[in-house]
Amino acid sequence: MSCLASSMKTDIRTTGIDQQNIMTFAYVFCVTLMVTFGIISNVISIDTFRQTSIRSTTVGVYLLIYSCCSLFGLIMLVCRLFQLIDSLTYLPFFFICNVISGLASIFTRICLWLNRFTAFQRSLLSFEPNYIINKFRSRSIVLKQIFCIIILIFLMHIHELICRVTLSDPVAPGKFVCQIKYPNALLILNQIFSILHIFIPFFLHLLSTCLILTSISRRRALLHRTTYWKQWMKEFHTHSHLFVAPIIAM
């Protein structure tokens, strides 16, 4: 989101003055249109997942919280578009840069993690209940998981919120730019966190897919009287497309 807004702003300011208004309108219109569809989709999702029969399940809880976080993140994205207003003074620009942009980044990551944990919860539904499975599928445990995920993501972005700065635009006098300036130590920390934000959700998605294949293979191996690993490889070839999504997302 941060790169998108910065690229849009740079693109607009490097064009001719007569084209800037047209480009600004085009960017704002396209982003607003996409976000509007996203907001409508999330509102409908929230209305669906808030039903007692759905939110009583662990997957339903995850989907409800995910939809709420996604909705909030999209609203933050729309608010970031106010950066494109040339007449914006320092104080509102500072608020958008240091607060709105930071929250947009945080909730984007929260949604990424919640999405993968939702997939993990779905994979657990394919197994026969036992003590460990029931623990993971417990509604109280899931609520604690979600709370910990949100707190963890916020903590992993504190350094970003601190290092966000609003500077005078060197190209356009009287205007401002939003930058993140990390000292060397925090830059390394940020790189580590960025890797974790990629690989942990990737691993969870991969694990969820493998668990589903494991459950299917076990049942079909018993049904068709074949070996488990032979059936697993057969299911892997049949459902190999399920591994494409986490690889692309990575």
mmCIF file of C-alpha atoms in Angstrom:
data_model
loop_
_atom_site.group_PDB
_atom_site.id
_atom_site.type_symbol
_atom_site.label_atom_id
_atom_site.label_comp_id
_atom_site.label_asym_id
_atom_site.label_seq_id
_atom_site.Cartn_x
_atom_site.Cartn_y
_atom_site.Cartn_z
ATOM 1 C CA MET A 1 0.000 0.000 0.000
ATOM 2 C CA SER A 2 2.806 2.357 0.879
ATOM 3 C CA CYS A 3 4.585 1.681 -2.414
ATOM 4 C CA LEU A 4 1.345 2.122 -4.340
ATOM 5 C CA ALA A 5 0.583 5.552 -2.901
ATOM 6 C CA SER A 6 4.181 6.725 -3.287
ATOM 7 C CA SER A 7 4.335 5.523 -6.890
ATOM 8 C CA MET A 8 1.068 7.245 -7.713
ATOM 9 C CA LYS A 9 2.260 10.487 -6.178
ATOM 10 C CA THR A 10 5.615 10.357 -7.961
ATOM 11 C CA ASP A 11 3.954 9.506 -11.253
ATOM 12 C CA ILE A 12 1.570 12.442 -10.945
ATOM 13 C CA ARG A 13 4.237 14.969 -9.996
ATOM 14 C CA THR A 14 6.615 13.956 -12.782
ATOM 15 C CA THR A 15 4.024 14.549 -15.504
ATOM 16 C CA GLY A 16 3.143 17.827 -17.125
ATOM 17 C CA ILE A 17 1.043 20.282 -15.152
ATOM 18 C CA ASP A 18 -1.797 20.034 -17.665
ATOM 19 C CA GLN A 19 -1.958 16.248 -17.178
ATOM 20 C CA GLN A 20 -1.681 16.108 -13.393
ATOM 21 C CA ASN A 21 -5.375 16.680 -12.672
ATOM 22 C CA ILE A 22 -6.386 14.004 -15.169
ATOM 23 C CA MET A 23 -3.932 11.473 -13.734
ATOM 24 C CA THR A 24 -4.979 12.271 -10.179
ATOM 25 C CA PHE A 25 -8.623 11.709 -11.072
ATOM 26 C CA ALA A 26 -7.802 8.468 -12.894
ATOM 27 C CA TYR A 27 -5.791 7.057 -9.990
ATOM 28 C CA VAL A 28 -8.307 8.097 -7.352
ATOM 29 C CA PHE A 29 -11.241 6.801 -9.395
ATOM 30 C CA CYS A 30 -9.647 3.395 -10.061
ATOM 31 C CA VAL A 31 -8.494 2.852 -6.482
ATOM 32 C CA THR A 32 -11.795 4.086 -5.038
ATOM 33 C CA LEU A 33 -13.736 1.792 -7.355
ATOM 34 C CA MET A 34 -11.697 -1.255 -6.346
ATOM 35 C CA VAL A 35 -11.861 -0.366 -2.669
ATOM 36 C CA THR A 36 -15.620 0.221 -2.886
ATOM 37 C CA PHE A 37 -16.149 -3.285 -4.220
ATOM 38 C CA GLY A 38 -13.865 -4.573 -1.467
ATOM 39 C CA ILE A 39 -15.778 -2.697 1.227
ATOM 40 C CA ILE A 40 -19.135 -3.956 -0.054
ATOM 41 C CA SER A 41 -17.774 -7.501 -0.149
ATOM 42 C CA ASN A 42 -16.455 -7.248 3.403
ATOM 43 C CA VAL A 43 -19.673 -5.723 4.733
ATOM 44 C CA ILE A 44 -21.647 -8.606 3.217
ATOM 45 C CA SER A 45 -19.123 -11.072 4.649
ATOM 46 C CA ILE A 46 -19.387 -9.543 8.115
ATOM 47 C CA ASP A 47 -23.170 -9.695 7.935
ATOM 48 C CA THR A 48 -22.890 -13.379 7.009
ATOM 49 C CA PHE A 49 -20.218 -14.455 9.472
ATOM 50 C CA ARG A 50 -21.776 -12.654 12.439
ATOM 51 C CA GLN A 51 -24.654 -15.116 12.422
ATOM 52 C CA THR A 52 -24.613 -17.282 15.525
ATOM 53 C CA SER A 53 -24.509 -20.563 13.629
ATOM 54 C CA ILE A 54 -21.349 -19.484 11.787
ATOM 55 C CA ARG A 55 -19.425 -17.566 14.437
ATOM 56 C CA SER A 56 -19.945 -20.430 16.857
ATOM 57 C CA THR A 57 -17.324 -22.329 14.826
ATOM 58 C CA THR A 58 -13.610 -21.587 14.957
ATOM 59 C CA VAL A 59 -13.406 -20.989 11.206
ATOM 60 C CA GLY A 60 -16.387 -18.643 11.459
ATOM 61 C CA VAL A 61 -14.629 -16.617 14.162
ATOM 62 C CA TYR A 62 -11.507 -16.304 12.038
ATOM 63 C CA LEU A 63 -13.510 -15.278 8.972
ATOM 64 C CA LEU A 64 -15.468 -12.684 10.940
ATOM 65 C CA ILE A 65 -12.341 -11.079 12.411
ATOM 66 C CA TYR A 66 -10.594 -11.301 9.041
ATOM 67 C CA SER A 67 -13.475 -9.486 7.321
ATOM 68 C CA CYS A 68 -13.467 -6.758 9.983
ATOM 69 C CA CYS A 69 -9.707 -6.241 9.687
ATOM 70 C CA SER A 70 -9.909 -6.264 5.903
ATOM 71 C CA LEU A 71 -12.675 -3.662 5.980
ATOM 72 C CA PHE A 72 -10.670 -1.423 8.302
ATOM 73 C CA GLY A 73 -7.562 -1.831 6.139
ATOM 74 C CA LEU A 74 -9.479 -0.820 3.019
ATOM 75 C CA ILE A 75 -10.829 2.267 4.773
ATOM 76 C CA MET A 76 -7.266 3.193 5.733
ATOM 77 C CA LEU A 77 -6.262 2.764 2.093
ATOM 78 C CA VAL A 78 -8.961 5.199 0.996
ATOM 79 C CA CYS A 79 -7.835 7.680 3.644
ATOM 80 C CA ARG A 80 -4.307 7.496 2.263
ATOM 81 C CA LEU A 81 -5.549 8.918 -1.018
ATOM 82 C CA PHE A 82 -5.869 12.290 0.704
ATOM 83 C CA GLN A 83 -2.084 12.503 0.359
ATOM 84 C CA LEU A 84 -2.686 13.339 -3.282
ATOM 85 C CA ILE A 85 -4.341 16.635 -2.346
ATOM 86 C CA ASP A 86 -1.790 19.343 -3.142
ATOM 87 C CA SER A 87 -3.258 21.841 -0.695
ATOM 88 C CA LEU A 88 -2.792 19.472 2.247
ATOM 89 C CA THR A 89 -0.992 21.167 5.143
ATOM 90 C CA TYR A 90 1.692 19.609 7.315
ATOM 91 C CA LEU A 91 -0.483 18.409 10.206
ATOM 92 C CA PRO A 92 -3.028 16.342 8.217
ATOM 93 C CA PHE A 93 -0.243 14.996 5.990
ATOM 94 C CA PHE A 94 1.714 14.033 9.105
ATOM 95 C CA PHE A 95 -1.337 12.201 10.472
ATOM 96 C CA ILE A 96 -1.849 10.315 7.208
ATOM 97 C CA CYS A 97 1.829 9.427 6.956
ATOM 98 C CA ASN A 98 2.497 8.443 10.554
ATOM 99 C CA VAL A 99 -0.856 6.999 11.616
ATOM 100 C CA ILE A 100 -3.068 6.098 8.657
ATOM 101 C CA SER A 101 -0.275 4.607 6.541
ATOM 102 C CA GLY A 102 1.071 2.692 9.519
ATOM 103 C CA LEU A 103 -2.334 1.228 10.328
ATOM 104 C CA ALA A 104 -2.864 0.308 6.677
ATOM 105 C CA SER A 105 0.416 -1.603 6.704
ATOM 106 C CA ILE A 106 -0.384 -3.322 10.002
ATOM 107 C CA PHE A 107 -3.865 -4.458 9.024
ATOM 108 C CA THR A 108 -2.634 -5.719 5.666
ATOM 109 C CA ARG A 109 -0.255 -8.025 7.520
ATOM 110 C CA ILE A 110 -2.914 -9.014 10.056
ATOM 111 C CA CYS A 111 -5.211 -10.065 7.209
ATOM 112 C CA LEU A 112 -2.415 -12.099 5.646
ATOM 113 C CA TRP A 113 -1.795 -14.001 8.877
ATOM 114 C CA LEU A 114 -5.486 -14.475 9.683
ATOM 115 C CA ASN A 115 -6.096 -15.826 6.201
ATOM 116 C CA ARG A 116 -3.457 -18.510 6.689
ATOM 117 C CA PHE A 117 -4.652 -19.410 10.182
ATOM 118 C CA THR A 118 -8.157 -19.748 8.753
ATOM 119 C CA ALA A 119 -6.808 -22.248 6.234
ATOM 120 C CA PHE A 120 -5.110 -24.105 9.082
ATOM 121 C CA GLN A 121 -8.363 -24.274 11.053
ATOM 122 C CA ARG A 122 -10.169 -25.589 7.992
ATOM 123 C CA SER A 123 -7.590 -28.323 7.573
ATOM 124 C CA LEU A 124 -8.170 -29.461 11.158
ATOM 125 C CA LEU A 125 -11.849 -30.015 10.376
ATOM 126 C CA SER A 126 -10.878 -32.866 8.066
ATOM 127 C CA PHE A 127 -9.487 -34.915 10.970
ATOM 128 C CA GLU A 128 -11.290 -37.048 13.492
ATOM 129 C CA PRO A 129 -11.628 -35.220 16.822
ATOM 130 C CA ASN A 130 -9.078 -36.039 19.506
ATOM 131 C CA TYR A 131 -7.605 -34.216 22.479
ATOM 132 C CA ILE A 132 -5.021 -32.217 20.505
ATOM 133 C CA ILE A 133 -7.362 -31.419 17.613
ATOM 134 C CA ASN A 134 -10.084 -30.337 20.018
ATOM 135 C CA LYS A 135 -7.618 -28.034 21.749
ATOM 136 C CA PHE A 136 -6.762 -26.287 18.490
ATOM 137 C CA ARG A 137 -10.425 -26.164 17.485
ATOM 138 C CA SER A 138 -11.547 -24.757 20.812
ATOM 139 C CA ARG A 139 -13.317 -21.415 20.414
ATOM 140 C CA SER A 140 -11.629 -19.959 23.485
ATOM 141 C CA ILE A 141 -8.201 -20.984 22.177
ATOM 142 C CA VAL A 142 -8.977 -19.469 18.776
ATOM 143 C CA LEU A 143 -9.954 -16.141 20.333
ATOM 144 C CA LYS A 144 -6.660 -16.136 22.229
ATOM 145 C CA GLN A 145 -4.808 -16.988 19.012
ATOM 146 C CA ILE A 146 -6.418 -14.089 17.165
ATOM 147 C CA PHE A 147 -5.670 -11.701 20.019
ATOM 148 C CA CYS A 148 -2.028 -12.828 20.098
ATOM 149 C CA ILE A 149 -1.701 -12.506 16.311
ATOM 150 C CA ILE A 150 -3.018 -8.937 16.341
ATOM 151 C CA ILE A 151 -0.787 -7.923 19.260
ATOM 152 C CA LEU A 152 2.230 -9.624 17.670
ATOM 153 C CA ILE A 153 1.754 -7.850 14.329
ATOM 154 C CA PHE A 154 1.382 -4.501 16.081
ATOM 155 C CA LEU A 155 4.590 -5.136 18.036
ATOM 156 C CA MET A 156 6.400 -6.099 14.832
ATOM 157 C CA HIS A 157 5.450 -2.718 13.334
ATOM 158 C CA ILE A 158 6.347 -0.434 16.229
ATOM 159 C CA HIS A 159 9.715 0.368 14.688
ATOM 160 C CA GLU A 160 7.986 1.320 11.433
ATOM 161 C CA LEU A 161 5.594 3.680 13.201
ATOM 162 C CA ILE A 162 8.492 5.309 15.034
ATOM 163 C CA CYS A 163 10.636 5.718 11.914
ATOM 164 C CA ARG A 164 7.951 7.238 9.698
ATOM 165 C CA VAL A 165 8.772 10.865 8.940
ATOM 166 C CA THR A 166 7.073 13.649 7.028
ATOM 167 C CA LEU A 167 9.549 15.718 5.033
ATOM 168 C CA SER A 168 9.345 18.675 2.703
ATOM 169 C CA ASP A 169 9.205 17.608 -0.905
ATOM 170 C CA PRO A 170 12.548 18.537 -2.533
ATOM 171 C CA VAL A 171 10.895 18.656 -5.959
ATOM 172 C CA ALA A 172 7.684 20.519 -5.135
ATOM 173 C CA PRO A 173 8.076 23.389 -2.642
ATOM 174 C CA GLY A 174 5.309 23.651 -0.079
ATOM 175 C CA LYS A 175 4.422 19.978 -0.416
ATOM 176 C CA PHE A 176 5.409 16.954 1.632
ATOM 177 C CA VAL A 177 6.570 13.374 1.238
ATOM 178 C CA CYS A 178 6.190 10.408 3.553
ATOM 179 C CA GLN A 179 9.278 8.301 4.156
ATOM 180 C CA ILE A 180 10.486 5.574 6.483
ATOM 181 C CA LYS A 181 14.043 6.134 7.684
ATOM 182 C CA TYR A 182 15.513 3.185 9.541
ATOM 183 C CA PRO A 183 18.863 3.228 11.334
ATOM 184 C CA ASN A 184 21.046 0.252 10.423
ATOM 185 C CA ALA A 185 19.992 -1.874 13.401
ATOM 186 C CA LEU A 186 16.283 -1.342 12.769
ATOM 187 C CA LEU A 187 16.762 -1.876 9.042
ATOM 188 C CA ILE A 188 18.089 -5.366 9.746
ATOM 189 C CA LEU A 189 15.230 -5.980 12.175
ATOM 190 C CA ASN A 190 12.731 -4.817 9.561
ATOM 191 C CA GLN A 191 14.209 -7.197 6.995
ATOM 192 C CA ILE A 192 13.904 -10.075 9.462
ATOM 193 C CA PHE A 193 10.276 -9.196 10.180
ATOM 194 C CA SER A 194 9.537 -8.890 6.459
ATOM 195 C CA ILE A 195 10.914 -12.387 5.899
ATOM 196 C CA LEU A 196 8.816 -13.728 8.773
ATOM 197 C CA HIS A 197 5.698 -12.070 7.340
ATOM 198 C CA ILE A 198 6.322 -13.955 4.111
ATOM 199 C CA PHE A 199 7.527 -17.365 5.248
ATOM 200 C CA ILE A 200 5.335 -18.051 8.290
ATOM 201 C CA PRO A 201 2.027 -17.511 6.426
ATOM 202 C CA PHE A 202 3.513 -19.436 3.489
ATOM 203 C CA PHE A 203 4.431 -22.328 5.773
ATOM 204 C CA LEU A 204 0.982 -22.314 7.404
ATOM 205 C CA HIS A 205 -0.743 -22.448 4.032
ATOM 206 C CA LEU A 206 1.559 -25.232 2.904
ATOM 207 C CA LEU A 207 1.007 -27.133 6.146
ATOM 208 C CA SER A 208 -2.762 -26.747 5.841
ATOM 209 C CA THR A 209 -2.731 -28.170 2.328
ATOM 210 C CA CYS A 210 -0.563 -31.100 3.411
ATOM 211 C CA LEU A 211 -2.862 -31.833 6.345
ATOM 212 C CA ILE A 212 -5.891 -31.933 4.064
ATOM 213 C CA LEU A 213 -4.095 -34.292 1.674
ATOM 214 C CA THR A 214 -3.063 -36.427 4.640
ATOM 215 C CA SER A 215 -6.642 -36.750 5.826
ATOM 216 C CA ILE A 216 -7.941 -37.570 2.345
ATOM 217 C CA SER A 217 -5.152 -40.072 1.700
ATOM 218 C CA ARG A 218 -5.692 -41.895 4.972
ATOM 219 C CA ARG A 219 -9.382 -42.420 4.324
ATOM 220 C CA ARG A 220 -9.021 -43.406 0.683
ATOM 221 C CA ALA A 221 -6.135 -45.746 1.434
ATOM 222 C CA LEU A 222 -8.421 -47.660 3.796
ATOM 223 C CA LEU A 223 -11.276 -47.542 1.316
ATOM 224 C CA HIS A 224 -9.261 -48.723 -1.697
ATOM 225 C CA ARG A 225 -7.006 -51.031 0.337
ATOM 226 C CA THR A 226 -3.789 -49.427 -0.834
ATOM 227 C CA THR A 227 -0.721 -48.058 0.934
ATOM 228 C CA TYR A 228 -0.913 -44.660 2.554
ATOM 229 C CA TRP A 229 2.101 -43.146 0.750
ATOM 230 C CA LYS A 230 0.970 -44.393 -2.631
ATOM 231 C CA GLN A 231 -2.418 -42.805 -2.064
ATOM 232 C CA TRP A 232 -0.803 -39.614 -0.761
ATOM 233 C CA MET A 233 1.292 -39.221 -3.912
ATOM 234 C CA LYS A 234 -1.790 -39.845 -6.004
ATOM 235 C CA GLU A 235 -3.687 -37.144 -4.121
ATOM 236 C CA PHE A 236 -0.684 -34.835 -4.412
ATOM 237 C CA HIS A 237 -0.706 -35.115 -8.195
ATOM 238 C CA THR A 238 -4.473 -34.647 -8.274
ATOM 239 C CA HIS A 239 -4.496 -31.602 -5.990
ATOM 240 C CA SER A 240 -1.115 -30.101 -6.877
ATOM 241 C CA HIS A 241 -2.877 -26.861 -7.844
ATOM 242 C CA LEU A 242 -3.517 -26.251 -4.136
ATOM 243 C CA PHE A 243 0.196 -25.553 -3.713
ATOM 244 C CA VAL A 244 0.168 -22.847 -6.375
ATOM 245 C CA ALA A 245 -1.621 -20.185 -4.291
ATOM 246 C CA PRO A 246 0.892 -20.034 -1.401
ATOM 247 C CA ILE A 247 3.808 -20.008 -3.846
ATOM 248 C CA ILE A 248 2.302 -17.107 -5.805
ATOM 249 C CA ALA A 249 1.418 -15.243 -2.600
ATOM 250 C CA MET A 250 4.992 -15.652 -1.449
#
